[in-house]
Amino acid sequence: MSDAITLPAPHVRLGSSSGQPVTRRDGHLKVTGAATYAADNHPAGMLYAVIAVSTIARGRVTSLDVEAAKAHPGVVEVITPANRPPLSLDPDEKVGLFGFRIDALQNDRVRYARQPIALVVAETLEAATEGARLLSPTYEVEPARVTFEDGEAYDPPAVGVGAPPNFAKGDIAAGHAAATHRVDTTYETPAQYHNAMEPHAMVAEWNGDHLTIDTPNQAIVMSRALFAGYFGIPPENVLLRSPFLGGGFGSKAIMNGPYILAILAARMMQRPVKMVLPRDQMFGPVGHRGATQQHLRLGMDAEGHLTALEHNAVATTSTFDDFIEPAANASHNLYASPAISTRHGGVRVDIGTPGPMRAPGEASGSAALECAIDEAALACGIDPLEFRLRNYSETDPASGKPFSAKALRECYAEGAKAFGWAGRPLSPRQMKDVQGRLVGWGMGSAMFPCPMFPATARATLRSDGTALVETAGADMGQGAWTALAQIAADGLGLDVERIEFRSGTSDLPDGGVAGGSGHTASAGTALHNAGTDAIARLAEIATADRKSPLFGAGNAGVEARDGRLYHRGDETRSESYADILARSGNASVEGNGTGARDPKDAEERAMFSHGAVFAEVKVDPDLGQVMVTRLVGAFAAGRIINPKLARSQLYGGMIWGVSFALHEEAVHDRRSGRIMNADLAGYHIPVHADIPDMQALLIHEDDPYVNVLGVKGVGEIGVTGTVGAIANAIWHATGVRVRRFPITLDKLILDPGMPA
Amino acid sequence: MTLSVTLSVNGVRRDVTLEDPRVTLLDLLRERLDLVGTKKGCDRGQCGACTVLVDGRRINSCLALAASYDGADIVTIEGLAKGDLLDPVQAAFIAHDGFQCGFCTPGQIMSAVGLINEGEAGDDPDRVREGMSGNLCRCGAHAGIVEAVLDAQKQLQQRRVA
């Protein structure tokens, strides 16, 4: 296994912490039950709120039995559109970059099943739950439209978060015409729901016009302003606390109606209110991954080089908002082709608005692209790995820019070696195990961009030789509390044990967004820069002080290490931070930093993490049951701050790939528009027995351009590549190409091509 | 309608007056006894986040009515460590990075303790995977969890021999 720790770029000081497999600093809290999640809070005098949701997908609420609900012992208030106090922002307005229209009882319209239609507040959870049931709504029902066929097609002005819907490079028609081999194929992916293990939760408490909210949030400072906006108070009047998130995956980066209603209830009642969504309400007002239909047309010359890559995706969205899964963009930056064309369409359906979900666009798009590439390799009679190498792009196919770093070739080589890819038969149905199960091997390329979000941090060196570092980051399981503290320690030249790391609340410097696999890069760079700023200030004090052994060295003439400043030219001259501060009379020295990329590098280079995933599956020829029996991923993602946590992240992504390929699907009833499997028994995610032995290799990659730390991201890339690898392995085992995800046993055994 | 129930929770006798017979064991622990380490992930017995030990056996506390557990001996995640000394299962979860967000972790750990108590953990990873399959993890920490359970089982076995 390739565990080697990447050496940093020459301009980065190598600290003692980064690169070490430091054990999770919050581990003890998490194994003892002492880590507090939002719903664990219980302020004195707290009431419980339960949302009542619509059982229809489209129409109008004509009546609610508020009297019956209120008559139930313990129920203190029922909020409906009839008595809902005004909000300072219109729920149908989109506010900010990640703005979404929400349902906060603004009227009696129903736009999707499980839309909030009332809120019941009670002294106990049991009373609030029963009160919500007693509302017995009646409706004026309109026909639901939940499929691609029933929905209303339109041309979206943008896809994902503000990306252009269409892209073209080269002459796609000429590319198709020049081809000697062609693939024309369509893949479908279903609606998927984030289903973090922690349901969305809100504990809200007002004190005059000050609001304190305990709620899991991936973008703490940005969300604070949005919450404040709905209630017409300045952002600094809101304290948002989110020390631990029980998973987020994108769904806790965006606003939702239930949160606003819970806060509103707390203001109406002048008492703290707790609201936790029941699991079935996670299938409606809190986002999901929209379904896609993806049509790919690939042309290849006689040697198997792409001459045309055309990827057209249609995605579902709600009737009232515009998030379109940017699936076709997965074809922009991976394979070399003289002509690339991608287009997106939208279909409006009566479903809650989709949003970003772990690898938004990349997951669905890579699933289809990697399968189509497998089909293309077959059409050319070339091994899938060899085909990918023949179409390896040395520069970004979309922009022509050089990559900041790209070690994909090494990922292919190391992954293939660890998996034992060599000697794989080209044709399907060539391998069986001793039990007679069909065995197949498949692969996929993985790729994910390296965004950075605006982030700030503060570092304070204290006279006792310790430091306080602060940024409002979010740890939803990535290990941010550990990895960010490691980065901060190195920026300050201190051991990580001497760092007090404060994060997760909105009164700290903005830590940016825990999303887009960019949190470590963004908040980490800010922390690093805050540390070097604090050290520079300390150096100013020391080098100007005649009593210091560093006097006269000049700012740039000292180096920070192990809690001491050293003279660069003379290692015997050094002084501890504590001594410098003590003599100066300062109790502490503070530094500030922002996390941003050099704009010149950002303009000139294409920046991505890369990887290769190899899968083995075994398929029961009679039952069609699929087991993934081996999964090997090799990933190059710049400098790895903590290999232990990075590997866990990559495993997590790969398991999401297993889930996408074989398990997840929200099933809509076409007549009622309701999701029929809105629970964790019917909406399948992998259990332990579904997950095989896995390997995630960390491939050495120096990236001197991506940011000062050389850090990319590892949170989402594991999903990409893995879905295709598994689907391709199933084809290799059975000869059956399933083009509608998830690949379930019915689709295999009902296929006439399935070998008996 | 009020009901009186006496339970032992983590070795402490708790006399509870329930004002409502619908209160589940999970909600009793979380909302009335301030033992919030046990988590509610689905409230339907489908995810295992609420797993606790009742008389040594693992159950989904969300499917248990508190009123029917009069006299029961309950152990939650808060009652597993002896002071600062972690249970071997807890320590193994840290060592093997058997969690990410941590929300399913109390349930995973209580389920692992139950599995080992049942004598069903063994040293075969597939057996552990099967026995732990009632506990969902969404982050994808499965590899570390299985390693942790196997490691803890081994340590406990060695301890018994010694």
Short mmCIF file of C-alpha atoms in Angstrom, two decimals, chain A residues 220-221 455-459 469-474 481 484 501-505 507-512 519 522-524 526-527 593:
data_model
loop_
_atom_site.label_atom_id
_atom_site.label_comp_id
_atom_site.label_asym_id
_atom_site.label_seq_id
_atom_site.Cartn_x
_atom_site.Cartn_y
_atom_site.Cartn_z
CA ILE A 220 -22.13 28.25 9.64
CA VAL A 221 -21.42 31.94 9.12
CA ALA A 455 -12.54 31.47 4.68
CA THR A 456 -10.89 33.34 7.52
CA ALA A 457 -9.15 32.29 10.71
CA ARG A 458 -7.50 33.75 13.78
CA ALA A 459 -4.49 32.43 15.67
CA VAL A 469 -6.86 28.94 16.80
CA GLU A 470 -10.36 29.78 15.68
CA THR A 471 -12.45 29.35 12.58
CA ALA A 472 -16.15 28.57 12.19
CA GLY A 473 -15.59 25.30 10.39
CA ALA A 474 -17.90 22.31 10.30
CA TRP A 481 -11.36 19.13 13.99
CA LEU A 484 -7.47 21.57 10.63
CA PHE A 501 -8.88 24.56 18.41
CA ARG A 502 -12.24 26.35 18.49
CA SER A 503 -14.71 25.86 15.73
CA GLY A 504 -18.32 25.10 14.94
CA THR A 505 -20.01 28.29 16.15
CA ASP A 507 -19.25 33.90 16.50
CA LEU A 508 -15.86 32.76 15.15
CA PRO A 509 -14.10 33.89 11.94
CA ASP A 510 -15.92 32.53 8.88
CA GLY A 511 -14.62 29.05 8.14
CA GLY A 512 -16.40 28.85 4.81
CA HIS A 519 -13.09 22.66 3.47
CA SER A 522 -10.14 26.68 2.38
CA ALA A 523 -10.24 26.75 6.18
CA GLY A 524 -6.84 25.06 6.31
CA ALA A 526 -6.82 30.42 6.36
CA LEU A 527 -5.50 28.74 9.51
CA GLY A 593 -5.47 34.78 7.76
#
